[in-house]
């Protein structure tokens, strides 16, 4: 039996622990260190308005002890109990949540934190975050200062963290990049589990808070429940209508058609995209402000027209100019202050931009210096090289121009343009001489549009398929020689085509007819630009890359870090486009000539899409406007030396390519690392088989076996998402904001002698012109739309910029990126010098409008936004 003293000792040992236990605890305490850090986040706000309900509930949760916790995860020490994942440190909680207040605008809040960290746990490589609040918050970054034996560690998060009832935990990794085979063992399972979460299971309707990336076909364009006029074919998944894939929402099917996805109410903007793909609050405020402006800008002229003798018609060109000259400015003083208290500053600022009053359209650049120079032949031709769609013109290699349409189905479509039509304007050269000297060029929409003309012309639209021949003069400008307007044969498509050829004229009714011929060409070019060059070849083809990258490449992967900035906002703007722009009955169908056949036409064109041909040098060679020549910069000699898009584009292309080479060479010093990179190979396989599944059997896809394959692929992706999109998007309002310069619809055919329309054209050529092109309502809708699309956001991030300077901790990558930015700033200076050199006529033209669409704007950190006609954003974001 134990003595009383022994019992007392045992009692104290049970209560207070043995001496040995206390010693071990003291040893752990001695080994435990503290790491100070900083957490930057943004509390939940709605449209930049203070969400007081969310703030109040979160404050209550704080009082109840339901806080936001963070735990460090080791990158060097595993926990056998936790399936050999990295050891997890003690949780710390964000303090003084309530006292920091809740921002009225999209303002970030900073918290100071202190982590306990045992020496044996090594170096932190990830952070575990749990949100026990009622509402989500946006976690920008976490920074650890003076980590023992390592120094500073930065975590770029940039993600919405939802409460644990939606997602149990979030794991964020440090900014160190790792190939899968080089990932520290303690982090490997965390890396794989995060990718599995992003892929989802492919079932069910997606919810607002989810971050799941998945594919679907374009089955959300039509609304057959409203009637047969709103039925649209499913694009993608068939040989008849191939198409790139979009992000899956999982909405149910319509009652009328089991293949068509239900649509949301027209005014709803709550379209599913993975939560972190949504617009920032600043950009969303910009977007809503622009939309409100557009409604007012359309409504006021339309109300005025109700009291006009010609409803929905402009009576003269002067009538059009008035929409830029009459407007109402934003209220100021007390009214402005009252509104400011309720609506965010970003929103008010956009409504009251100094470049435009609230109710009027800004003056388009194409008519700022001279409101009639747009009508000249020189400007008409110049815009094929330095305008809104400079990627179509090609060298004429056979005369007369031939067709590639199936002769069994469509008959003979060889051009009816003869040598007699054009040689009189070729400065003494014959067609053969000019062709041999590479001086003949063509803008050809014949084959692209002819198969759809019968259906398009069965609507209120009346248009032609056009061919335009041009001659390269000694001063580097192009001279239009002839325009061919073609229609399907009246006896049927298999009988071929009927065509009319028009040549330049300066006097009399023939000059008015020539102006109309150029207008029909502009209608072709405008529609093709919007549907193919812009929507299909940038927006639609990039979205599968966004989805595949997030599904298969970890945020730790160096290629993810390389490409991710070039995907910003793409899924969100594409979802909005499907909802209100390219859908059945949407703005695009209302304002562009193909109407209900618009997206179907783009699907047919996608059959000829080739990823490799999106590379600028390859495109220039294919179109015959350049030849290989090692003695020239970039290894190409441009046949049109004064080709602003190509000249500036090659500079930017080369800068992108050099940056990608330097970056990829650091992470992939050997080809084997590409071949054995499991994530990279899964990414590339899924991209081809699923993202662009209708093109998966094409032989032109790179094999992704070598570093060269990877460099080529990434360069093309970055070029398309940044520079190509900038070149064909941000000039829309500067060039097309004045619709007579770029009409989008033609309402009647060319007037023939002896008809009432011909006599009207002779008496009043401007009125005859306006009655042929886009009517007033569609004009106002069209320019309202392109005003929005042409604006840079106030949170724009340009090529050569990053949203966080600590996007990686790898010094070599940061140095390469700084070199990239330096090259782009040099290109800005080069472009400025070229635009001041009056030898280059095509850089300004008769309208005195400098070519700046490929001016990188890397040096601009002002975040002013607006219609500038310059700047290359990182991504397809508008």
Tab-separated table of N, CA, C and O in Angstrom, residues 244-292:
chain	number	residue	atom	x	y	z
A	244	UNK	N	-15.437	25.626	-80.536
A	244	UNK	CA	-14.709	25.485	-79.270
A	244	UNK	C	-15.712	25.298	-78.127
A	244	UNK	O	-16.871	25.688	-78.238
A	245	UNK	N	-15.238	24.736	-77.015
A	245	UNK	CA	-16.132	24.531	-75.880
A	245	UNK	C	-16.159	25.771	-74.978
A	245	UNK	O	-15.224	26.563	-74.949
A	246	UNK	N	-17.247	25.879	-74.253
A	246	UNK	CA	-17.430	26.959	-73.282
A	246	UNK	C	-17.421	26.362	-71.879
A	246	UNK	O	-17.394	25.151	-71.691
A	247	UNK	N	-17.499	27.245	-70.873
A	247	UNK	CA	-17.601	26.786	-69.500
A	247	UNK	C	-18.990	26.232	-69.206
A	247	UNK	O	-20.006	26.828	-69.572
A	248	UNK	N	-19.041	25.087	-68.543
A	248	UNK	CA	-20.308	24.423	-68.242
A	248	UNK	C	-20.997	25.088	-67.059
A	248	UNK	O	-20.373	25.401	-66.045
A	249	UNK	N	-22.329	25.297	-67.164
A	249	UNK	CA	-23.136	25.803	-66.062
A	249	UNK	C	-24.040	24.731	-65.483
A	249	UNK	O	-24.438	24.825	-64.323
A	250	UNK	N	-24.400	23.735	-66.271
A	250	UNK	CA	-25.239	22.650	-65.784
A	250	UNK	C	-26.704	23.005	-65.618
A	250	UNK	O	-27.444	22.269	-64.948
A	251	UNK	N	-27.150	24.117	-66.210
A	251	UNK	CA	-28.569	24.457	-66.113
A	251	UNK	C	-29.421	23.400	-66.823
A	251	UNK	O	-28.946	22.701	-67.717
A	252	UNK	N	-30.701	23.317	-66.452
A	252	UNK	CA	-31.600	22.342	-67.045
A	252	UNK	C	-31.907	22.647	-68.499
A	252	UNK	O	-31.463	23.656	-69.057
A	253	UNK	N	-32.688	21.779	-69.133
A	253	UNK	CA	-33.008	21.917	-70.549
A	253	UNK	C	-34.375	22.579	-70.740
A	253	UNK	O	-35.228	22.572	-69.843
A	254	UNK	N	-34.581	23.135	-71.916
A	254	UNK	CA	-35.851	23.774	-72.229
A	254	UNK	C	-36.940	22.715	-72.436
A	254	UNK	O	-36.653	21.542	-72.695
A	255	UNK	N	-38.187	23.147	-72.324
A	255	UNK	CA	-39.308	22.231	-72.530
A	255	UNK	C	-39.413	21.811	-73.990
A	255	UNK	O	-39.748	20.677	-74.304
A	256	UNK	N	-39.130	22.745	-74.880
A	256	UNK	CA	-39.325	22.501	-76.307
A	256	UNK	C	-38.228	21.645	-76.918
A	256	UNK	O	-38.490	20.815	-77.785
A	257	UNK	N	-36.991	21.871	-76.479
A	257	UNK	CA	-35.848	21.188	-77.085
A	257	UNK	C	-34.968	20.611	-75.981
A	257	UNK	O	-34.357	21.356	-75.214
A	258	UNK	N	-34.863	19.293	-75.880
A	258	UNK	CA	-34.057	18.686	-74.807
A	258	UNK	C	-32.562	18.897	-74.969
A	258	UNK	O	-31.801	18.555	-74.063
A	259	UNK	N	-32.138	19.443	-76.099
A	259	UNK	CA	-30.706	19.684	-76.326
A	259	UNK	C	-30.297	21.119	-75.994
A	259	UNK	O	-29.107	21.433	-75.982
A	260	UNK	N	-31.269	22.005	-75.756
A	260	UNK	CA	-30.976	23.408	-75.499
A	260	UNK	C	-31.080	23.710	-74.011
A	260	UNK	O	-32.039	23.309	-73.356
A	261	UNK	N	-30.091	24.408	-73.501
A	261	UNK	CA	-30.060	24.747	-72.085
A	261	UNK	C	-30.977	25.929	-71.798
A	261	UNK	O	-31.084	26.864	-72.590
A	262	UNK	N	-31.644	25.888	-70.653
A	262	UNK	CA	-32.498	27.003	-70.247
A	262	UNK	C	-31.685	28.281	-70.111
A	262	UNK	O	-30.527	28.248	-69.707
A	263	UNK	N	-32.334	29.386	-70.412
A	263	UNK	CA	-31.674	30.675	-70.307
A	263	UNK	C	-32.126	31.392	-69.042
A	263	UNK	O	-33.241	31.186	-68.543
A	264	UNK	N	-31.270	32.256	-68.527
A	264	UNK	CA	-31.616	33.084	-67.383
A	264	UNK	C	-32.462	34.262	-67.836
A	264	UNK	O	-32.470	34.613	-69.027
A	265	UNK	N	-33.188	34.921	-66.925
A	265	UNK	CA	-33.882	36.159	-67.297
A	265	UNK	C	-32.919	37.156	-67.923
A	265	UNK	O	-31.748	37.242	-67.532
A	266	UNK	N	-33.397	37.932	-68.884
A	266	UNK	CA	-32.531	38.795	-69.685
A	266	UNK	C	-31.742	39.794	-68.848
A	266	UNK	O	-30.604	40.119	-69.152
A	267	UNK	N	-32.358	40.304	-67.779
A	267	UNK	CA	-31.681	41.317	-66.970
A	267	UNK	C	-30.790	40.715	-65.889
A	267	UNK	O	-30.134	41.442	-65.154
A	268	UNK	N	-30.772	39.403	-65.768
A	268	UNK	CA	-29.933	38.767	-64.760
A	268	UNK	C	-28.489	38.702	-65.245
A	268	UNK	O	-28.222	38.303	-66.373
A	269	UNK	N	-27.581	39.114	-64.374
A	269	UNK	CA	-26.155	38.999	-64.694
A	269	UNK	C	-25.487	37.928	-63.843
A	269	UNK	O	-24.264	37.827	-63.809
A	270	UNK	N	-26.310	37.138	-63.150
A	270	UNK	CA	-25.790	36.109	-62.260
A	270	UNK	C	-25.562	34.814	-63.036
A	270	UNK	O	-26.162	33.778	-62.767
A	271	UNK	N	-24.691	34.876	-64.011
A	271	UNK	CA	-24.379	33.735	-64.860
A	271	UNK	C	-23.195	33.004	-64.247
A	271	UNK	O	-22.197	33.629	-63.892
A	272	UNK	N	-23.295	31.680	-64.144
A	272	UNK	CA	-22.203	30.967	-63.486
A	272	UNK	C	-20.926	31.024	-64.309
A	272	UNK	O	-20.891	30.673	-65.492
A	273	UNK	N	-19.894	31.479	-63.654
A	273	UNK	CA	-18.513	31.206	-64.038
A	273	UNK	C	-17.799	30.904	-62.727
A	273	UNK	O	-18.263	31.309	-61.650
A	274	UNK	N	-16.726	30.137	-62.732
A	274	UNK	CA	-16.015	29.892	-61.473
A	274	UNK	C	-15.787	31.206	-60.736
A	274	UNK	O	-15.451	32.223	-61.342
A	275	UNK	N	-15.992	31.179	-59.439
A	275	UNK	CA	-16.091	32.423	-58.660
A	275	UNK	C	-14.927	33.369	-58.886
A	275	UNK	O	-15.113	34.587	-58.974
A	276	UNK	N	-13.742	32.848	-58.991
A	276	UNK	CA	-12.579	33.727	-59.146
A	276	UNK	C	-12.427	34.267	-60.561
A	276	UNK	O	-11.529	35.068	-60.833
A	277	UNK	N	-13.295	33.816	-61.480
A	277	UNK	CA	-13.263	34.327	-62.847
A	277	UNK	C	-14.177	35.532	-63.029
A	277	UNK	O	-14.214	36.128	-64.105
A	278	UNK	N	-14.926	35.894	-62.015
A	278	UNK	CA	-15.845	37.027	-62.145
A	278	UNK	C	-15.088	38.348	-62.162
A	278	UNK	O	-13.984	38.463	-61.639
A	279	UNK	N	-15.735	39.360	-62.762
A	279	UNK	CA	-15.147	40.698	-62.789
A	279	UNK	C	-14.849	41.171	-61.367
A	279	UNK	O	-15.580	40.869	-60.424
A	280	UNK	N	-13.805	41.973	-61.256
A	280	UNK	CA	-13.569	42.662	-59.997
A	280	UNK	C	-14.686	43.676	-59.765
A	280	UNK	O	-15.430	44.043	-60.682
A	281	UNK	N	-14.821	44.128	-58.537
A	281	UNK	CA	-15.866	45.097	-58.237
A	281	UNK	C	-15.667	46.397	-59.002
A	281	UNK	O	-16.621	47.041	-59.429
A	282	UNK	N	-14.412	46.796	-59.191
A	282	UNK	CA	-14.135	48.016	-59.955
A	282	UNK	C	-14.597	47.849	-61.405
A	282	UNK	O	-15.281	48.717	-61.964
A	283	UNK	N	-14.261	46.719	-62.000
A	283	UNK	CA	-14.642	46.512	-63.396
A	283	UNK	C	-16.151	46.352	-63.540
A	283	UNK	O	-16.739	46.832	-64.517
A	284	UNK	N	-16.780	45.692	-62.579
A	284	UNK	CA	-18.225	45.530	-62.651
A	284	UNK	C	-18.913	46.893	-62.559
A	284	UNK	O	-19.903	47.145	-63.257
A	285	UNK	N	-18.389	47.794	-61.729
A	285	UNK	CA	-18.937	49.149	-61.658
A	285	UNK	C	-18.775	49.869	-62.988
A	285	UNK	O	-19.689	50.550	-63.460
A	286	UNK	N	-17.600	49.722	-63.597
A	286	UNK	CA	-17.382	50.293	-64.928
A	286	UNK	C	-18.434	49.782	-65.905
A	286	UNK	O	-19.056	50.547	-66.643
A	287	UNK	N	-18.622	48.473	-65.885
A	287	UNK	CA	-19.517	47.822	-66.845
A	287	UNK	C	-20.947	48.330	-66.700
A	287	UNK	O	-21.620	48.650	-67.683
A	288	UNK	N	-21.439	48.424	-65.461
A	288	UNK	CA	-22.798	48.897	-65.231
A	288	UNK	C	-22.932	50.362	-65.622
A	288	UNK	O	-23.936	50.778	-66.230
A	289	UNK	N	-21.922	51.168	-65.311
A	289	UNK	CA	-21.969	52.579	-65.683
A	289	UNK	C	-22.048	52.752	-67.186
A	289	UNK	O	-22.831	53.566	-67.702
A	290	UNK	N	-21.247	51.983	-67.927
A	290	UNK	CA	-21.281	52.063	-69.383
A	290	UNK	C	-22.651	51.649	-69.916
A	290	UNK	O	-23.186	52.242	-70.862
A	291	UNK	N	-23.232	50.613	-69.301
A	291	UNK	CA	-24.530	50.130	-69.760
A	291	UNK	C	-25.609	51.188	-69.563
A	291	UNK	O	-26.463	51.402	-70.431
A	292	UNK	N	-25.581	51.875	-68.415
A	292	UNK	CA	-26.569	52.935	-68.163
A	292	UNK	C	-26.393	54.067	-69.165
A	292	UNK	O	-27.360	54.602	-69.720
